[in-house]
């Protein structure tokens, strides 16, 4: 007898899902280990909103060590200790969500990179689940240095501003390798809300976050050369 139509549709749905959520992302991950991403989904969305794209790629060895310290201090204190997902932070976020809070926090640098190259902005359980699925693959395939390099080059630092070198020029008028530690800390202040915050602000929440980042930077130790996590 002829196979029921719903079974054929189910089979096609399975293979399409496998390609969309399995083979394509893994192919992108392996490609971007060696090839710098030409763009991210967020860049296209922002461009559609008329924000343009100011983007200047820089290799990791062009960054002052304070940039590495600030990234870890501000965004992912246990960056060198986890495998792409900070399990302890994730448990805390889940507990908060189950008690009526918003689904926030627990997003490691690796998860942020994963979201930026593969997924879309916004907050929902499905996208967070995909982050948790892909982030360990990114961490294992790329290694910590590459994760941090891509992160620093594709993070959004203002309307149409991507990567820390473009941010350094837009906000302080010079390249990243000429930034003072104070300016570096101020750039990382805005990452929770880059479309609203100005790194040059010196009062209110921006000042309090700056003080936390600046103190934490002094406690971050990176490896010799550019082995960020020895």
PDB file of C-alpha atoms in Angstrom:
ATOM      1  CA  UNK A   1       0.000   0.000   0.000  1.00  0.00           C
ATOM      2  CA  UNK A   2       1.081   3.585  -0.557  1.00  0.00           C
ATOM      3  CA  UNK A   3       2.921   5.146   2.359  1.00  0.00           C
ATOM      4  CA  UNK A   4       0.649   7.582   4.233  1.00  0.00           C
ATOM      5  CA  UNK A   5       1.305  11.170   3.212  1.00  0.00           C
ATOM      6  CA  UNK A   6       1.955  12.318   6.762  1.00  0.00           C
ATOM      7  CA  UNK A   7       4.844   9.869   7.042  1.00  0.00           C
ATOM      8  CA  UNK A   8       6.447  11.284   3.915  1.00  0.00           C
ATOM      9  CA  UNK A   9       6.088  14.809   5.298  1.00  0.00           C
ATOM     10  CA  UNK A  10       7.532  13.673   8.611  1.00  0.00           C
ATOM     11  CA  UNK A  11      10.529  12.164   6.835  1.00  0.00           C
ATOM     12  CA  UNK A  12      11.148  15.352   4.864  1.00  0.00           C
ATOM     13  CA  UNK A  13      10.759  17.439   8.005  1.00  0.00           C
ATOM     14  CA  UNK A  14      13.353  15.283   9.740  1.00  0.00           C
ATOM     15  CA  UNK A  15      15.940  15.658   6.968  1.00  0.00           C
ATOM     16  CA  UNK A  16      15.331  19.383   6.595  1.00  0.00           C
ATOM     17  CA  UNK A  17      15.712  19.849  10.355  1.00  0.00           C
ATOM     18  CA  UNK A  18      18.901  17.793  10.323  1.00  0.00           C
ATOM     19  CA  UNK A  19      20.394  20.029   7.637  1.00  0.00           C
ATOM     20  CA  UNK A  20      19.213  23.312   9.164  1.00  0.00           C
ATOM     21  CA  UNK A  21      20.069  22.592  12.775  1.00  0.00           C
ATOM     22  CA  UNK A  22      22.848  20.023  12.410  1.00  0.00           C
ATOM     23  CA  UNK A  23      24.915  19.879   9.254  1.00  0.00           C
ATOM     24  CA  UNK A  24      24.844  23.565   8.298  1.00  0.00           C
ATOM     25  CA  UNK A  25      25.823  24.933  11.741  1.00  0.00           C
ATOM     26  CA  UNK A  26      28.602  22.353  12.148  1.00  0.00           C
ATOM     27  CA  UNK A  27      29.900  23.239   8.685  1.00  0.00           C
ATOM     28  CA  UNK A  28      29.882  26.932   9.583  1.00  0.00           C
ATOM     29  CA  UNK A  29      31.679  26.246  12.861  1.00  0.00           C
ATOM     30  CA  UNK A  30      34.474  24.282  11.174  1.00  0.00           C
ATOM     31  CA  UNK A  31      34.800  26.892   8.413  1.00  0.00           C
ATOM     32  CA  UNK A  32      35.074  29.813  10.828  1.00  0.00           C
ATOM     33  CA  UNK A  33      37.864  28.117  12.714  1.00  0.00           C
ATOM     34  CA  UNK A  34      40.083  29.115   9.780  1.00  0.00           C
ATOM     35  CA  UNK A  35      38.079  31.746   7.878  1.00  0.00           C
ATOM     36  CA  UNK A  36      37.040  35.054   9.412  1.00  0.00           C
ATOM     37  CA  UNK A  37      33.245  35.474   9.309  1.00  0.00           C
ATOM     38  CA  UNK A  38      32.208  37.823   6.473  1.00  0.00           C
ATOM     39  CA  UNK A  39      29.140  38.996   8.417  1.00  0.00           C
ATOM     40  CA  UNK A  40      26.681  37.916  11.092  1.00  0.00           C
ATOM     41  CA  UNK A  41      22.875  37.613  11.087  1.00  0.00           C
ATOM     42  CA  UNK A  42      22.681  40.568  13.493  1.00  0.00           C
ATOM     43  CA  UNK A  43      24.579  42.768  11.038  1.00  0.00           C
ATOM     44  CA  UNK A  44      21.978  42.078   8.348  1.00  0.00           C
ATOM     45  CA  UNK A  45      19.118  42.816  10.740  1.00  0.00           C
ATOM     46  CA  UNK A  46      20.668  46.098  11.846  1.00  0.00           C
ATOM     47  CA  UNK A  47      21.398  47.064   8.237  1.00  0.00           C
ATOM     48  CA  UNK A  48      17.735  46.467   7.403  1.00  0.00           C
ATOM     49  CA  UNK A  49      16.941  48.968  10.164  1.00  0.00           C
ATOM     50  CA  UNK A  50      19.192  51.526   8.472  1.00  0.00           C
ATOM     51  CA  UNK A  51      22.082  51.396  10.947  1.00  0.00           C
ATOM     52  CA  UNK A  52      24.807  50.559   8.427  1.00  0.00           C
ATOM     53  CA  UNK A  53      27.949  48.612   9.230  1.00  0.00           C
ATOM     54  CA  UNK A  54      31.231  49.924  10.585  1.00  0.00           C
ATOM     55  CA  UNK A  55      33.431  46.845  10.927  1.00  0.00           C
ATOM     56  CA  UNK A  56      37.212  46.543  11.075  1.00  0.00           C
ATOM     57  CA  UNK A  57      38.701  43.097  11.744  1.00  0.00           C
ATOM     58  CA  UNK A  58      41.881  42.805  13.821  1.00  0.00           C
ATOM     59  CA  UNK A  59      43.781  39.633  14.697  1.00  0.00           C
ATOM     60  CA  UNK A  60      44.126  38.721  18.353  1.00  0.00           C
ATOM     61  CA  UNK A  61      47.807  39.649  18.540  1.00  0.00           C
ATOM     62  CA  UNK A  62      46.916  43.253  17.677  1.00  0.00           C
ATOM     63  CA  UNK A  63      44.969  43.685  20.915  1.00  0.00           C
ATOM     64  CA  UNK A  64      46.541  45.086  24.084  1.00  0.00           C
ATOM     65  CA  UNK A  65      46.528  42.569  26.916  1.00  0.00           C
ATOM     66  CA  UNK A  66      44.072  44.818  28.772  1.00  0.00           C
ATOM     67  CA  UNK A  67      41.464  44.062  26.098  1.00  0.00           C
ATOM     68  CA  UNK A  68      41.695  40.353  26.887  1.00  0.00           C
ATOM     69  CA  UNK A  69      41.531  41.090  30.605  1.00  0.00           C
ATOM     70  CA  UNK A  70      38.504  43.353  30.186  1.00  0.00           C
ATOM     71  CA  UNK A  71      36.613  40.841  28.043  1.00  0.00           C
ATOM     72  CA  UNK A  72      37.013  38.105  30.628  1.00  0.00           C
ATOM     73  CA  UNK A  73      36.424  40.445  33.567  1.00  0.00           C
ATOM     74  CA  UNK A  74      33.249  41.956  32.115  1.00  0.00           C
ATOM     75  CA  UNK A  75      31.658  39.084  30.244  1.00  0.00           C
ATOM     76  CA  UNK A  76      32.847  35.680  31.414  1.00  0.00           C
ATOM     77  CA  UNK A  77      34.942  35.391  34.567  1.00  0.00           C
ATOM     78  CA  UNK A  78      35.296  31.594  34.221  1.00  0.00           C
ATOM     79  CA  UNK A  79      36.080  31.707  30.500  1.00  0.00           C
ATOM     80  CA  UNK A  80      39.234  29.614  30.873  1.00  0.00           C
ATOM     81  CA  UNK A  81      37.597  27.025  33.121  1.00  0.00           C
ATOM     82  CA  UNK A  82      34.425  25.973  31.283  1.00  0.00           C
ATOM     83  CA  UNK A  83      33.833  24.110  28.020  1.00  0.00           C
ATOM     84  CA  UNK A  84      31.645  26.751  26.402  1.00  0.00           C
ATOM     85  CA  UNK A  85      28.838  26.574  28.984  1.00  0.00           C
ATOM     86  CA  UNK A  86      29.171  27.755  32.582  1.00  0.00           C
ATOM     87  CA  UNK A  87      27.086  25.099  34.312  1.00  0.00           C
ATOM     88  CA  UNK A  88      26.977  26.841  37.695  1.00  0.00           C
ATOM     89  CA  UNK A  89      25.805  30.137  36.184  1.00  0.00           C
ATOM     90  CA  UNK A  90      23.270  28.255  34.056  1.00  0.00           C
ATOM     91  CA  UNK A  91      21.786  26.545  37.097  1.00  0.00           C
ATOM     92  CA  UNK A  92      21.393  29.912  38.790  1.00  0.00           C
ATOM     93  CA  UNK A  93      19.681  31.394  35.724  1.00  0.00           C
ATOM     94  CA  UNK A  94      17.303  28.442  35.437  1.00  0.00           C
ATOM     95  CA  UNK A  95      16.415  28.666  39.121  1.00  0.00           C
ATOM     96  CA  UNK A  96      15.676  32.375  38.736  1.00  0.00           C
ATOM     97  CA  UNK A  97      13.517  31.717  35.662  1.00  0.00           C
ATOM     98  CA  UNK A  98      11.547  28.975  37.413  1.00  0.00           C
ATOM     99  CA  UNK A  99      10.766  31.411  40.220  1.00  0.00           C
ATOM    100  CA  UNK A 100       9.255  33.943  37.856  1.00  0.00           C
ATOM    101  CA  UNK A 101      12.297  35.910  36.768  1.00  0.00           C
ATOM    102  CA  UNK A 102      13.433  36.671  33.239  1.00  0.00           C
ATOM    103  CA  UNK A 103      15.645  34.305  31.255  1.00  0.00           C
ATOM    104  CA  UNK A 104      18.874  36.281  31.623  1.00  0.00           C
ATOM    105  CA  UNK A 105      22.484  35.693  32.552  1.00  0.00           C
ATOM    106  CA  UNK A 106      24.679  32.595  32.214  1.00  0.00           C
ATOM    107  CA  UNK A 107      25.697  33.554  28.675  1.00  0.00           C
ATOM    108  CA  UNK A 108      29.394  32.833  28.288  1.00  0.00           C
ATOM    109  CA  UNK A 109      31.630  34.465  25.682  1.00  0.00           C
ATOM    110  CA  UNK A 110      31.443  31.218  23.703  1.00  0.00           C
ATOM    111  CA  UNK A 111      27.646  31.259  23.831  1.00  0.00           C
ATOM    112  CA  UNK A 112      27.578  34.877  22.697  1.00  0.00           C
ATOM    113  CA  UNK A 113      29.827  34.074  19.739  1.00  0.00           C
ATOM    114  CA  UNK A 114      27.666  31.062  18.906  1.00  0.00           C
ATOM    115  CA  UNK A 115      24.535  33.193  18.950  1.00  0.00           C
ATOM    116  CA  UNK A 116      26.110  35.898  16.808  1.00  0.00           C
ATOM    117  CA  UNK A 117      27.417  33.625  14.048  1.00  0.00           C
ATOM    118  CA  UNK A 118      24.613  31.051  13.917  1.00  0.00           C
ATOM    119  CA  UNK A 119      21.430  32.365  15.513  1.00  0.00           C
ATOM    120  CA  UNK A 120      19.352  35.486  15.984  1.00  0.00           C
ATOM    121  CA  UNK A 121      18.870  38.165  18.671  1.00  0.00           C
ATOM    122  CA  UNK A 122      16.091  37.905  21.203  1.00  0.00           C
ATOM    123  CA  UNK A 123      15.265  35.916  24.308  1.00  0.00           C
ATOM    124  CA  UNK A 124      13.460  32.593  24.198  1.00  0.00           C
ATOM    125  CA  UNK A 125      13.953  29.037  25.393  1.00  0.00           C
ATOM    126  CA  UNK A 126      14.396  27.563  21.914  1.00  0.00           C
ATOM    127  CA  UNK A 127      17.258  29.871  20.946  1.00  0.00           C
ATOM    128  CA  UNK A 128      18.911  29.398  24.329  1.00  0.00           C
ATOM    129  CA  UNK A 129      18.678  25.654  23.819  1.00  0.00           C
ATOM    130  CA  UNK A 130      20.472  25.927  20.475  1.00  0.00           C
ATOM    131  CA  UNK A 131      23.186  28.042  22.114  1.00  0.00           C
ATOM    132  CA  UNK A 132      23.711  25.331  24.714  1.00  0.00           C
ATOM    133  CA  UNK A 133      23.867  22.699  21.977  1.00  0.00           C
ATOM    134  CA  UNK A 134      26.356  24.470  19.706  1.00  0.00           C
ATOM    135  CA  UNK A 135      28.580  26.320  22.205  1.00  0.00           C
ATOM    136  CA  UNK A 136      30.525  23.228  23.361  1.00  0.00           C
ATOM    137  CA  UNK A 137      31.206  22.381  19.712  1.00  0.00           C
ATOM    138  CA  UNK A 138      32.506  25.897  19.052  1.00  0.00           C
ATOM    139  CA  UNK A 139      34.668  25.759  22.172  1.00  0.00           C
ATOM    140  CA  UNK A 140      36.134  22.357  21.285  1.00  0.00           C
ATOM    141  CA  UNK A 141      36.730  23.048  17.590  1.00  0.00           C
ATOM    142  CA  UNK A 142      38.026  26.626  17.845  1.00  0.00           C
ATOM    143  CA  UNK A 143      39.865  26.698  21.153  1.00  0.00           C
ATOM    144  CA  UNK A 144      39.828  29.651  23.547  1.00  0.00           C
ATOM    145  CA  UNK A 145      42.055  31.984  21.520  1.00  0.00           C
ATOM    146  CA  UNK A 146      39.894  31.760  18.403  1.00  0.00           C
ATOM    147  CA  UNK A 147      36.685  32.106  20.406  1.00  0.00           C
ATOM    148  CA  UNK A 148      37.970  35.314  21.959  1.00  0.00           C
ATOM    149  CA  UNK A 149      39.325  36.639  18.659  1.00  0.00           C
ATOM    150  CA  UNK A 150      36.000  36.205  16.868  1.00  0.00           C
ATOM    151  CA  UNK A 151      34.060  37.564  19.826  1.00  0.00           C
ATOM    152  CA  UNK A 152      36.110  40.757  19.972  1.00  0.00           C
ATOM    153  CA  UNK A 153      35.667  41.269  16.249  1.00  0.00           C
ATOM    154  CA  UNK A 154      31.925  40.692  15.853  1.00  0.00           C
ATOM    155  CA  UNK A 155      30.447  42.002  19.117  1.00  0.00           C
ATOM    156  CA  UNK A 156      28.109  44.967  18.700  1.00  0.00           C
ATOM    157  CA  UNK A 157      29.499  48.146  20.264  1.00  0.00           C
ATOM    158  CA  UNK A 158      26.956  50.731  19.189  1.00  0.00           C
ATOM    159  CA  UNK A 159      24.527  51.495  16.331  1.00  0.00           C
ATOM    160  CA  UNK A 160      26.158  49.865  13.313  1.00  0.00           C
ATOM    161  CA  UNK A 161      29.494  49.411  15.130  1.00  0.00           C
ATOM    162  CA  UNK A 162      30.991  45.906  15.211  1.00  0.00           C
ATOM    163  CA  UNK A 163      34.266  44.771  16.678  1.00  0.00           C
ATOM    164  CA  UNK A 164      36.429  46.544  19.192  1.00  0.00           C
ATOM    165  CA  UNK A 165      38.656  48.268  16.641  1.00  0.00           C
ATOM    166  CA  UNK A 166      35.696  49.992  15.010  1.00  0.00           C
ATOM    167  CA  UNK A 167      34.426  50.830  18.497  1.00  0.00           C
ATOM    168  CA  UNK A 168      37.785  52.313  19.507  1.00  0.00           C
ATOM    169  CA  UNK A 169      37.737  54.604  16.480  1.00  0.00           C
ATOM    170  CA  UNK A 170      34.049  55.514  16.784  1.00  0.00           C
ATOM    171  CA  UNK A 171      34.117  56.358  20.488  1.00  0.00           C
ATOM    172  CA  UNK A 172      37.706  57.434  21.174  1.00  0.00           C
ATOM    173  CA  UNK A 173      39.182  58.364  17.795  1.00  0.00           C
ATOM    174  CA  UNK A 174      42.012  55.820  17.515  1.00  0.00           C
ATOM    175  CA  UNK A 175      42.740  52.134  16.860  1.00  0.00           C
ATOM    176  CA  UNK A 176      42.436  49.462  19.523  1.00  0.00           C
ATOM    177  CA  UNK A 177      46.200  49.123  19.974  1.00  0.00           C
ATOM    178  CA  UNK A 178      46.346  52.768  21.105  1.00  0.00           C
ATOM    179  CA  UNK A 179      43.568  52.536  23.690  1.00  0.00           C
ATOM    180  CA  UNK A 180      44.349  53.366  27.297  1.00  0.00           C
ATOM    181  CA  UNK A 181      43.228  50.808  29.916  1.00  0.00           C
ATOM    182  CA  UNK A 182      40.610  53.301  31.109  1.00  0.00           C
ATOM    183  CA  UNK A 183      39.126  53.530  27.597  1.00  0.00           C
ATOM    184  CA  UNK A 184      39.159  49.757  27.225  1.00  0.00           C
ATOM    185  CA  UNK A 185      37.172  49.332  30.430  1.00  0.00           C
ATOM    186  CA  UNK A 186      34.673  51.950  29.272  1.00  0.00           C
ATOM    187  CA  UNK A 187      34.080  50.104  26.001  1.00  0.00           C
ATOM    188  CA  UNK A 188      33.140  46.934  27.858  1.00  0.00           C
ATOM    189  CA  UNK A 189      30.687  48.851  30.019  1.00  0.00           C
ATOM    190  CA  UNK A 190      28.227  49.174  27.099  1.00  0.00           C
ATOM    191  CA  UNK A 191      28.028  45.530  25.998  1.00  0.00           C
ATOM    192  CA  UNK A 192      24.839  44.677  27.916  1.00  0.00           C
ATOM    193  CA  UNK A 193      23.014  47.346  25.893  1.00  0.00           C
ATOM    194  CA  UNK A 194      25.207  48.741  23.096  1.00  0.00           C
ATOM    195  CA  UNK A 195      22.394  50.605  21.343  1.00  0.00           C
ATOM    196  CA  UNK A 196      21.570  52.666  24.430  1.00  0.00           C
ATOM    197  CA  UNK A 197      24.772  53.120  26.425  1.00  0.00           C
ATOM    198  CA  UNK A 198      27.637  55.484  25.686  1.00  0.00           C
ATOM    199  CA  UNK A 199      31.105  54.335  26.850  1.00  0.00           C
ATOM    200  CA  UNK A 200      32.054  57.936  27.559  1.00  0.00           C
ATOM    201  CA  UNK A 201      29.366  58.276  30.240  1.00  0.00           C
ATOM    202  CA  UNK A 202      30.840  58.846  33.691  1.00  0.00           C
ATOM    203  CA  UNK A 203      27.763  58.801  35.950  1.00  0.00           C
ATOM    204  CA  UNK A 204      24.982  56.467  37.055  1.00  0.00           C
ATOM    205  CA  UNK A 205      24.887  52.755  36.104  1.00  0.00           C
ATOM    206  CA  UNK A 206      27.680  53.200  33.534  1.00  0.00           C
ATOM    207  CA  UNK A 207      30.019  54.491  36.224  1.00  0.00           C
ATOM    208  CA  UNK A 208      29.202  51.660  38.611  1.00  0.00           C
ATOM    209  CA  UNK A 209      29.760  49.027  35.937  1.00  0.00           C
ATOM    210  CA  UNK A 210      32.989  50.743  34.902  1.00  0.00           C
ATOM    211  CA  UNK A 211      34.285  50.568  38.472  1.00  0.00           C
ATOM    212  CA  UNK A 212      33.506  46.826  38.634  1.00  0.00           C
ATOM    213  CA  UNK A 213      35.156  46.091  35.297  1.00  0.00           C
ATOM    214  CA  UNK A 214      38.248  48.150  36.091  1.00  0.00           C
ATOM    215  CA  UNK A 215      38.762  46.396  39.430  1.00  0.00           C
ATOM    216  CA  UNK A 216      38.210  42.953  37.932  1.00  0.00           C
ATOM    217  CA  UNK A 217      40.648  43.575  35.068  1.00  0.00           C
ATOM    218  CA  UNK A 218      43.502  43.758  37.558  1.00  0.00           C
ATOM    219  CA  UNK A 219      42.700  40.233  38.769  1.00  0.00           C
ATOM    220  CA  UNK A 220      42.620  38.542  35.355  1.00  0.00           C
ATOM    221  CA  UNK A 221      45.776  36.703  34.373  1.00  0.00           C
ATOM    222  CA  UNK A 222      46.333  35.502  30.816  1.00  0.00           C
ATOM    223  CA  UNK A 223      48.915  33.093  29.507  1.00  0.00           C
ATOM    224  CA  UNK A 224      52.238  33.851  27.889  1.00  0.00           C
ATOM    225  CA  UNK A 225      52.048  35.167  24.334  1.00  0.00           C
ATOM    226  CA  UNK A 226      48.506  34.718  23.064  1.00  0.00           C
ATOM    227  CA  UNK A 227      47.738  31.435  24.741  1.00  0.00           C
ATOM    228  CA  UNK A 228      44.931  33.196  26.579  1.00  0.00           C
ATOM    229  CA  UNK A 229      44.207  30.192  28.765  1.00  0.00           C
ATOM    230  CA  UNK A 230      47.489  28.473  29.662  1.00  0.00           C
TER     231      UNK A 230
END
